[in-house]
XYZ file of C-alpha atoms in Angstrom:
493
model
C -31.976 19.734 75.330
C -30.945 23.172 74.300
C -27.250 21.244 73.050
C -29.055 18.726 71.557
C -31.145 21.339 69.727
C -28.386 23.555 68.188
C -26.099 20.500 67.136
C -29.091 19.548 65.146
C -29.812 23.521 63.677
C -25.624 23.141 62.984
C -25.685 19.859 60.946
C -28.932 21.247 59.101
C -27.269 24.423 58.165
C -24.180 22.498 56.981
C -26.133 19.620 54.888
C -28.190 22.901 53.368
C -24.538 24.560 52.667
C -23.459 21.583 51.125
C -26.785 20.880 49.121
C -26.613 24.928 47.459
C -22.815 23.930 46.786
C -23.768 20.906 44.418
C -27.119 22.802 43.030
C -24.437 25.516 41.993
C -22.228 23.434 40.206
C -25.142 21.523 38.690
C -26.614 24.756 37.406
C -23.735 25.791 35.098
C -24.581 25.906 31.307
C -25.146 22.681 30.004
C -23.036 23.372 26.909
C -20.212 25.042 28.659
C -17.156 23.397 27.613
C -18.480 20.377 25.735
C -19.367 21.564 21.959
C -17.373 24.186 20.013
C -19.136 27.832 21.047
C -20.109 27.858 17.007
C -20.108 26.208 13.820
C -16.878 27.973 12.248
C -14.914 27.247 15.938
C -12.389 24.339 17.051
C -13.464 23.114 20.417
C -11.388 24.292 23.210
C -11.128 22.072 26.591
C -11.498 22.929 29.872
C -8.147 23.423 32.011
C -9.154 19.681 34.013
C -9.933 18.381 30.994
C -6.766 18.965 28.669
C -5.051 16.215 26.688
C -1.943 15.037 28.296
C 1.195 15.726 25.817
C 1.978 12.630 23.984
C 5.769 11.301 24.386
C 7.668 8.222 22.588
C 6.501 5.125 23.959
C 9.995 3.287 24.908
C 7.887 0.685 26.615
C 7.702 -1.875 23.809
C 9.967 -0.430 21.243
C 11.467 -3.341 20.352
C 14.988 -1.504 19.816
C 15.846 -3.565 22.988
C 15.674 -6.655 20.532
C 18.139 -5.444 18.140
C 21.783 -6.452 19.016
C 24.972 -4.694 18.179
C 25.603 -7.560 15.499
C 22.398 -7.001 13.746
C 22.508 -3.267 13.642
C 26.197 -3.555 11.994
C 24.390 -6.335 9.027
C 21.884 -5.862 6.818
C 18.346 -7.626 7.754
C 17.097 -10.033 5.984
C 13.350 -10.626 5.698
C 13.245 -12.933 8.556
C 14.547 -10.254 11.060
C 11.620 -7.886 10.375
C 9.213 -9.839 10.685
C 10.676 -11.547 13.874
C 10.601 -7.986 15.168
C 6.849 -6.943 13.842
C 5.226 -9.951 15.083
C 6.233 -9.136 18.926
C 6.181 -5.559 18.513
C 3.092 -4.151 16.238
C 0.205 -3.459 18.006
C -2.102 -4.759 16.061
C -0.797 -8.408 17.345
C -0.313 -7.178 20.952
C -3.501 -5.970 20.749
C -5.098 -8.973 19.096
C -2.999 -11.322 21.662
C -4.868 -9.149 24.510
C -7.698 -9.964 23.204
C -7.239 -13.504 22.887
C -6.241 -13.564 26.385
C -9.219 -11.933 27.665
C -11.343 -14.531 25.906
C -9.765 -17.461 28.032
C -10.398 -15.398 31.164
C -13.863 -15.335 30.087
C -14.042 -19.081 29.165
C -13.057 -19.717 32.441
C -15.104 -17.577 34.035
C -18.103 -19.134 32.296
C -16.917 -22.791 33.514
C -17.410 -21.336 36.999
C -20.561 -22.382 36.251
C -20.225 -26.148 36.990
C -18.606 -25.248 40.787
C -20.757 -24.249 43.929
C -20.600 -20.854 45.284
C -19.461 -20.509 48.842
C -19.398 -16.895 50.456
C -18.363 -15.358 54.025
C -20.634 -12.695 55.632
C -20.443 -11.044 58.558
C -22.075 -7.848 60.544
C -22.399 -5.519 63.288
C -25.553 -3.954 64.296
C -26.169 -1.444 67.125
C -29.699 -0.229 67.640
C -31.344 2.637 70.312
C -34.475 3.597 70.626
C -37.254 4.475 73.221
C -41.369 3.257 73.534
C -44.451 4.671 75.204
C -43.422 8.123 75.022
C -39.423 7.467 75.712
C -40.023 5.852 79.361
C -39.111 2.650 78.228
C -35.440 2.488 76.431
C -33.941 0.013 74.700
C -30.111 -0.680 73.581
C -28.963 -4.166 71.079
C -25.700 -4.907 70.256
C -25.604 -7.776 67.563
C -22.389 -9.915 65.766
C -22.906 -11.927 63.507
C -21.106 -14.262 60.747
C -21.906 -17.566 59.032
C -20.889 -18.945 55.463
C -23.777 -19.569 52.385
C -23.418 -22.130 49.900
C -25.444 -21.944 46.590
C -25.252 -24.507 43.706
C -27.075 -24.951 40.204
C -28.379 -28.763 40.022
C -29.927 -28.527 36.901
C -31.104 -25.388 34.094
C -31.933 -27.887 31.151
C -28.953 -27.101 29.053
C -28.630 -23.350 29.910
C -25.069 -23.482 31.750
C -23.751 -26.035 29.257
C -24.580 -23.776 26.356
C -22.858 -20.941 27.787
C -20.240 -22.060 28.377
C -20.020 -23.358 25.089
C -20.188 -20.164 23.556
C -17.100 -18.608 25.771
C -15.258 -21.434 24.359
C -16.139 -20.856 20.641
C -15.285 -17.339 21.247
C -12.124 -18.088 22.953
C -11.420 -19.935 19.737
C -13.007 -17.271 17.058
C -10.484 -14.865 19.311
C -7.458 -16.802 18.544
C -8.297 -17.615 14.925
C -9.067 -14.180 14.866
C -5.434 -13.376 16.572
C -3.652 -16.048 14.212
C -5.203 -13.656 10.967
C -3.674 -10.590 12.571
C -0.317 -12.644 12.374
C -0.479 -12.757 9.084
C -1.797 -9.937 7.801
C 1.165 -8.259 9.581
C 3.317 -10.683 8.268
C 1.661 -9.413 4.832
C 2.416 -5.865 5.241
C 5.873 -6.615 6.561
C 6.403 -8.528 2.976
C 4.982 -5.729 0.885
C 7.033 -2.629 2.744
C 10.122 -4.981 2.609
C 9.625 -5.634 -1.462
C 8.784 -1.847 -2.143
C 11.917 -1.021 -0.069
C 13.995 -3.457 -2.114
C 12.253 -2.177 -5.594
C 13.044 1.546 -4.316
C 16.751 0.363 -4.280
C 16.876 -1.614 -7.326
C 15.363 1.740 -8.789
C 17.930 3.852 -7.336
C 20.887 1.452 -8.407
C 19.364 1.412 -12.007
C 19.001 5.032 -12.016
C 22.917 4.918 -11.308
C 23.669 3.020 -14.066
C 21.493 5.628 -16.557
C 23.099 8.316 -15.162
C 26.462 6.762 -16.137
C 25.470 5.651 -19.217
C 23.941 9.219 -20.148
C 27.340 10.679 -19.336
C 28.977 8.074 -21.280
C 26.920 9.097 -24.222
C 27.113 12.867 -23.527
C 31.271 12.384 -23.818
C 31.104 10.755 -26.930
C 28.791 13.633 -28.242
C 31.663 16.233 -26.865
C 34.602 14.169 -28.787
C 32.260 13.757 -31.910
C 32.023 17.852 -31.326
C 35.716 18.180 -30.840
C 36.160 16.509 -34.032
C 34.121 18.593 -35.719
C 31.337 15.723 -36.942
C 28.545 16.492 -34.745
C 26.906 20.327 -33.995
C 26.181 21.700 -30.754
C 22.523 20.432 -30.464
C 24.286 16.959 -30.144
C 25.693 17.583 -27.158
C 22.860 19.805 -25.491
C 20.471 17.077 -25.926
C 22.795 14.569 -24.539
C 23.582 16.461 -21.719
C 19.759 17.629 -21.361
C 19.190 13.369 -21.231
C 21.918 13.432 -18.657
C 20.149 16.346 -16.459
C 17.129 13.915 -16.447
C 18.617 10.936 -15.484
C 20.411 12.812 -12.313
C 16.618 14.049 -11.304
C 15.383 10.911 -11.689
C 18.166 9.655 -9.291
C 17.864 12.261 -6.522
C 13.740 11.257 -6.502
C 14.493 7.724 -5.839
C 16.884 8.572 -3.433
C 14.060 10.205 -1.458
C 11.864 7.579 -2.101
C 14.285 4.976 -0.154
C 14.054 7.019 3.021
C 10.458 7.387 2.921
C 9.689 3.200 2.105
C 12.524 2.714 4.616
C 10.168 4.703 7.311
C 7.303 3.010 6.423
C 8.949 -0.419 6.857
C 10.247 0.651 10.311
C 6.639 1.558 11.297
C 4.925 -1.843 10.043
C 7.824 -3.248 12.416
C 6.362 -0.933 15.521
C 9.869 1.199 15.318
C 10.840 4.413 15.148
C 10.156 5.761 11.327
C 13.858 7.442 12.059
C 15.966 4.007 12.469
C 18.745 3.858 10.774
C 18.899 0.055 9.279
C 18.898 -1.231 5.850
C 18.025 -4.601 4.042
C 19.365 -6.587 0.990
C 19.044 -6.088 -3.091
C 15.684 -6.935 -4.580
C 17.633 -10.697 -6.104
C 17.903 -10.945 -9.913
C 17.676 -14.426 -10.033
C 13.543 -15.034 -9.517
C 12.478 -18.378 -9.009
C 9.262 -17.895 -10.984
C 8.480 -21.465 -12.469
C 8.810 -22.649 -8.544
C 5.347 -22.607 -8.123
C 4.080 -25.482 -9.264
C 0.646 -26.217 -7.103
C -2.568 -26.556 -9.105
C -5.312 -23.776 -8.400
C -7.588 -26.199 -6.536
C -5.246 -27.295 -4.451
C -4.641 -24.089 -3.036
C -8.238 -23.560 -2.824
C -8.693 -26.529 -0.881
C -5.592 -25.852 1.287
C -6.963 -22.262 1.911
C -10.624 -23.756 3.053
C -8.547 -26.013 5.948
C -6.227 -23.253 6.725
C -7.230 -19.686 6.902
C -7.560 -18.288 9.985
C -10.212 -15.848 9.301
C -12.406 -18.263 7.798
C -11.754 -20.681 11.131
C -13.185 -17.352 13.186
C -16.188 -16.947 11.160
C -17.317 -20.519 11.411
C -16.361 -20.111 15.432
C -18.506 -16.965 15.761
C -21.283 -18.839 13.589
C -21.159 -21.566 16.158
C -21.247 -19.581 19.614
C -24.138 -17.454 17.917
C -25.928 -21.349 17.777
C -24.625 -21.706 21.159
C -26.424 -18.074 22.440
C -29.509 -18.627 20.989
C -29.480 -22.534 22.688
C -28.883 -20.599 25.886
C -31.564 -17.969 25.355
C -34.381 -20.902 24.505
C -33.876 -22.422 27.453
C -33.966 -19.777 30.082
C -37.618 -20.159 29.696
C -37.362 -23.372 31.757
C -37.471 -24.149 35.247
C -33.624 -24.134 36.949
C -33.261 -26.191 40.279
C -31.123 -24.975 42.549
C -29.687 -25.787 46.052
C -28.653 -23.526 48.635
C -27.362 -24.119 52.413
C -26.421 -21.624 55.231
C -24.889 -21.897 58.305
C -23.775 -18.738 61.520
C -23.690 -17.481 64.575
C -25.098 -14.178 66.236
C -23.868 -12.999 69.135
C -26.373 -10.577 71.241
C -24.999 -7.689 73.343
C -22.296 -9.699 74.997
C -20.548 -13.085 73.570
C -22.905 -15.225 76.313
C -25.684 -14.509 74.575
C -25.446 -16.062 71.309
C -27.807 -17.992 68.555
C -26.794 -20.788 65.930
C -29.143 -20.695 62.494
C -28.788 -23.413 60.127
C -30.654 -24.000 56.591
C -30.975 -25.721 53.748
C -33.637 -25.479 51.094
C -33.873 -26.853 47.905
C -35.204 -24.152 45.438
C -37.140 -23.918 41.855
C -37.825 -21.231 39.785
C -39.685 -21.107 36.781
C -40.444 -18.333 34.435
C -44.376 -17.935 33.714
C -44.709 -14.239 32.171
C -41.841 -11.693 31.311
C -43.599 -9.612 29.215
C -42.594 -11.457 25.830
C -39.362 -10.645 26.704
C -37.674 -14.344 26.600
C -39.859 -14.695 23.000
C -38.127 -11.390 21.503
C -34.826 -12.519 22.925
C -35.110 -16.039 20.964
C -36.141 -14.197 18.000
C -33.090 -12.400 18.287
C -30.890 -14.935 19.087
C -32.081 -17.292 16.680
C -31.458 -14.243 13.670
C -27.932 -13.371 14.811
C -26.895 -17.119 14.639
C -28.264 -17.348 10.884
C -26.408 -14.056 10.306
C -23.437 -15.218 11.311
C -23.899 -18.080 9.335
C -24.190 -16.255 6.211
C -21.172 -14.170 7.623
C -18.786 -17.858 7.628
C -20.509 -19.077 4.190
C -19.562 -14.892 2.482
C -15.859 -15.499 3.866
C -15.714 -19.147 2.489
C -16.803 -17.813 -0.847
C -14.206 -15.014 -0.551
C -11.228 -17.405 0.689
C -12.314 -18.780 -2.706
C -12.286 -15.976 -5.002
C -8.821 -14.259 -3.167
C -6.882 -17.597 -3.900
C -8.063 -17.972 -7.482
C -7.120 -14.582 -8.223
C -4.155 -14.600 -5.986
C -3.363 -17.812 -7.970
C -3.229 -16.093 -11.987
C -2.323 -12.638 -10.832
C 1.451 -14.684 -9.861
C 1.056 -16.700 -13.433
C 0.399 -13.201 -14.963
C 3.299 -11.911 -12.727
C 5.673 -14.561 -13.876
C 4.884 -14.187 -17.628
C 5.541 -10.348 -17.402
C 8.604 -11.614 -15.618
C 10.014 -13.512 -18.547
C 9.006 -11.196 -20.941
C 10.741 -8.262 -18.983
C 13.805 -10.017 -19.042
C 14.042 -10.535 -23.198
C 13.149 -6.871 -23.048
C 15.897 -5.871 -20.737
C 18.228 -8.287 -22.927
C 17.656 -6.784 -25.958
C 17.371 -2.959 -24.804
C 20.868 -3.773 -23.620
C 22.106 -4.846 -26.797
C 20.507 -2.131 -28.764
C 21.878 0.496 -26.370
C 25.534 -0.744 -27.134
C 24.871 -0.937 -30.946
C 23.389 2.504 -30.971
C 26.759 4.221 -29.302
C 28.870 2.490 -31.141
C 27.168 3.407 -34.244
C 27.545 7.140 -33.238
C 30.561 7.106 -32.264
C 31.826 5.670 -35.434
C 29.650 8.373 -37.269
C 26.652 6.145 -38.685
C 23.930 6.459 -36.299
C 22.368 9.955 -35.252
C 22.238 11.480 -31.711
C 18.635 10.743 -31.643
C 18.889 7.454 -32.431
C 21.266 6.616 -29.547
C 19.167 9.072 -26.840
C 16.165 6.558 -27.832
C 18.027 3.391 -27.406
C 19.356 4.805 -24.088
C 15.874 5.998 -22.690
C 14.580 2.013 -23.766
C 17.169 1.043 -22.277
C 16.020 2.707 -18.884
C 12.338 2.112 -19.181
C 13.689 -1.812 -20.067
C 14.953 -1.805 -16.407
C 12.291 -0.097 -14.605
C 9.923 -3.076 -16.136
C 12.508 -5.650 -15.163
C 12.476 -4.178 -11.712
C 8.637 -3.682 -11.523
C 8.330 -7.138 -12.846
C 10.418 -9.041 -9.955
C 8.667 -6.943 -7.179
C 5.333 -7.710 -8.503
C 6.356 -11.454 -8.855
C 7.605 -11.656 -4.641
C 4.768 -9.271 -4.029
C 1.914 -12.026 -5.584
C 3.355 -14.500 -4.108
C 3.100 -12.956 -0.467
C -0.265 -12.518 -1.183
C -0.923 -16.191 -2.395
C 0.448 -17.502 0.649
C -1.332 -15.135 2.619
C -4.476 -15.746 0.818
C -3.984 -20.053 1.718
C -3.254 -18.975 4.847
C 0.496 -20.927 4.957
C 1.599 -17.782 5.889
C 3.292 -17.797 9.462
C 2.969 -21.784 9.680
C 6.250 -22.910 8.653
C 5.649 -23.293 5.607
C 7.957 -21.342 3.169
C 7.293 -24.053 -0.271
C 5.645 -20.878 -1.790
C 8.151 -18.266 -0.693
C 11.671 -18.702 -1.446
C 14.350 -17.223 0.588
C 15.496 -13.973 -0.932
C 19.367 -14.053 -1.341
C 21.266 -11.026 -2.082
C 21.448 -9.742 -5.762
C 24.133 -10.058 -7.841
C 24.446 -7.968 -11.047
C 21.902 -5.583 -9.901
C 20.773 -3.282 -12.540
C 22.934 -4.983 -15.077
């Protein structure tokens, strides 16, 4: 007894040790470590809790897609966004999603199968009556298999399981808009990486041209038939063009960065892509506004998820109203327990056919329908919004490219006859009848004729992107509104 008493004092004394241990950590400041110490201070983490340093991810890097022969070519359009749509994480992440909504879906449709589950257990009992003179020892096994199945919930299961399946859908609409709002960024990095080339390539040409007219101020010098002003404001004009160069030089590296990250690269790739073309196909487009509209109300994805959420909200509430019903249900058993040795044993069989029904929950089920019943006319305000705004993008998607086009053609007579007035204005000073000033004027029009030109064909491919984003052809196959972009010829010319 005396054993018995002190191995009982000993596991006491140890519980108690171990109880003071966790009232010790428990009693630590309650701030310590979680808020900054005061208002003016960065918070500092505890050692356990310290951010892990952050290294390149090389997992999905997508520089294992590139081959040799594509790093040694330019890439055309289709190459990035080839690469962006399997490597940006906003689709990965969306496609995850997507993925997780099937599981669910399924899950949900679990709901039509019976349930069938294995149990098992030991049990080993002591104990002692009338004062410990009688004793007592059981040893039990047992195992057996349950069966339980829904017969009927009036419409419950079926409307759940409807609503994992409009989700799964909303999901992949939702996953299918991702797509091509990637593809949409991809277009608009690619054009303001081609526009920061065409710039630099122009800026070339001014540069040359300002040194051109800065040697023909030095000969007209030489000659004695212009003073030195002449030739410090030509060569001031050709100090300005070189600065305006070496900007757009930087420029390209940082667009080129910002391309590379839309594709999920490194911003430090080295790659590089065509000439924004000269040639624009602006009187391609030829599809009437409402057409668009209607093809945008049949095909955009985003407007597909809205009217998938509306319906699974419908779906929700349907399940919510009828939890207040009865649900039948049928469940069966069947095991065996063994007792103290395998000779003594026991079957137990049952069946039993079961209802429940909901009388009082505290207004709980009436709140819930309430609540269910408001998100689902929420939501379908939230589908009729984005139907209105698929309406109002494409219309102004639509004239923003007619606008785009017009500036376009305009640009062009512009550029024409900036070019012509440039070469009249040197050759008039060179043959003495025009003035220095006259010919630094025609040269900066001249400069300002191509920046438009340039601006103009960028904003052209760029609202056209955004039309076919905005009918949602984008990523479908369907290039009728986007022509392939070719490489330029006469570029900056």
């Amino acid at each position: 007894m005396k054993q018995t008493e002190l191995k009982k004092t000993g596991l006491l004394l140890i519980l108690g040790l171990l109880a003071l241990t966790a009232c010790t950590r428990l009693a630590e400041r309650p701030l310590e470590h979680r808020i900054p110490s005061a208002p003016d201070s960065q918070w500092r983490p505890p050692k356990n809790a310290a951010a892990p340093a952050v290294t390149r991810d090389t997992t999905h890097s997508g520089l294992e897609a590139i081959s040799p022969e594509m790093r040694a070519r330019n890439w055309t359009l289709a190459d990035i966004v080839d690469i962006a749509l399997s490597n940006n994480p906003l689709t990965r992440a969306s496609w995850q999603s997507a993925r997780a909504a099937a599981a669910h879906y399924g899950s949900e449709k679990a709901a039509w199968l019976p349930r069938l589950d294995a149990d098992g257990g030991y049990g080993h009992s002591r104990g002692s009556t009338a004062g410990g003179r009688l004793a007592y020892k059981s040893i039990s096994y047992d195992a057996g298999v349950s069966l339980s199945y829904i017969l009927f919930n009036f419409g419950r299961r079926i409307a759940d399981v409807e609503a994992a399946r409009q989700d799964m859908l909303a999901r992949n609409w939702s996953h299918n808009a991702t797509v091509q709002t990637v593809i949409l960024a991809v277009q608009q990095a690619y054009y303001q990486y081609q526009y920061s080339k065409a710039m630099y390539k122009s800026s070339q040409a001014s540069l040359e041209e300002a040194r051109r007219d800065l040697d023909a101020a030095e000969q007209r010098r030489a000659a004695g038939l212009a003073t030195v002003a002449d030739v410090l404001q030509a060569k001031t004009r050709a100090s300005q063009a070189e600065l305006s160069m070496l900007s757009v030089e930087g420029q390209i590296k940082t667009l080129r960065g910002s391309l590379a990250t839309v594709m999920g690269l490194p911003a430090d790739l080295e790659y590089d892509i065509d000439y924004l073309p000269e040639d624009v196909p602006a009187d391609s487009v030829t599809v009437t506004v409402d057409r668009l509209i209607d093809e945008a109300l049949a095909r955009r994805p985003d407007l597909a998820a809205a009217r998938a959420q509306a319906l699974k909200a419908r779906a929700e509430s349907a399940s919510i109203s009828r939890a207040r019903y009865p649900e039948i249900s049928l469940t069966g058993g069947a095991g065996r327990i063994y007792y103290n040795s395998r000779d003594r044993q026991g079957d137990t069989y049952n069946v039993s056919l079961g209802v429940s029904v909901p009388l009082f929950t505290g207004f709980k089920a009436e709140n819930d329908m309430l609540e269910a019943r408001a998100k689902a006319e929420g939501a379908e305000e939230q589908a009729r919004g984005v139907q209105q705004q698929v309406v109002l993008d494409v219309w102004t998607s639509y004239y923003d490219l007619q606008t785009a086009a017009k500036r376009l053609a305009t640009s062009r007579d512009l550029l024409a006859s900036a070019d012509e007035s440039h070469k009249v204005a040197l050759e008039r000073y060179r043959s003495g009848v025009g003035s220095i000033l006259e010919l630094l004027q025609s040269q900066s029009a001249l400069e300002d004729a191509r920046a438009q030109n340039i601006q103009a064909r960028t904003d052209w491919f760029l609202c056209l992107a955004r039309l076919a984003k905005d009918t949602g052809s984008l990523g479908l196959g369907q290039t009728s509104l986007i022509p392939t972009a070719g490489n330029a010829t006469n570029e900056g010319k």
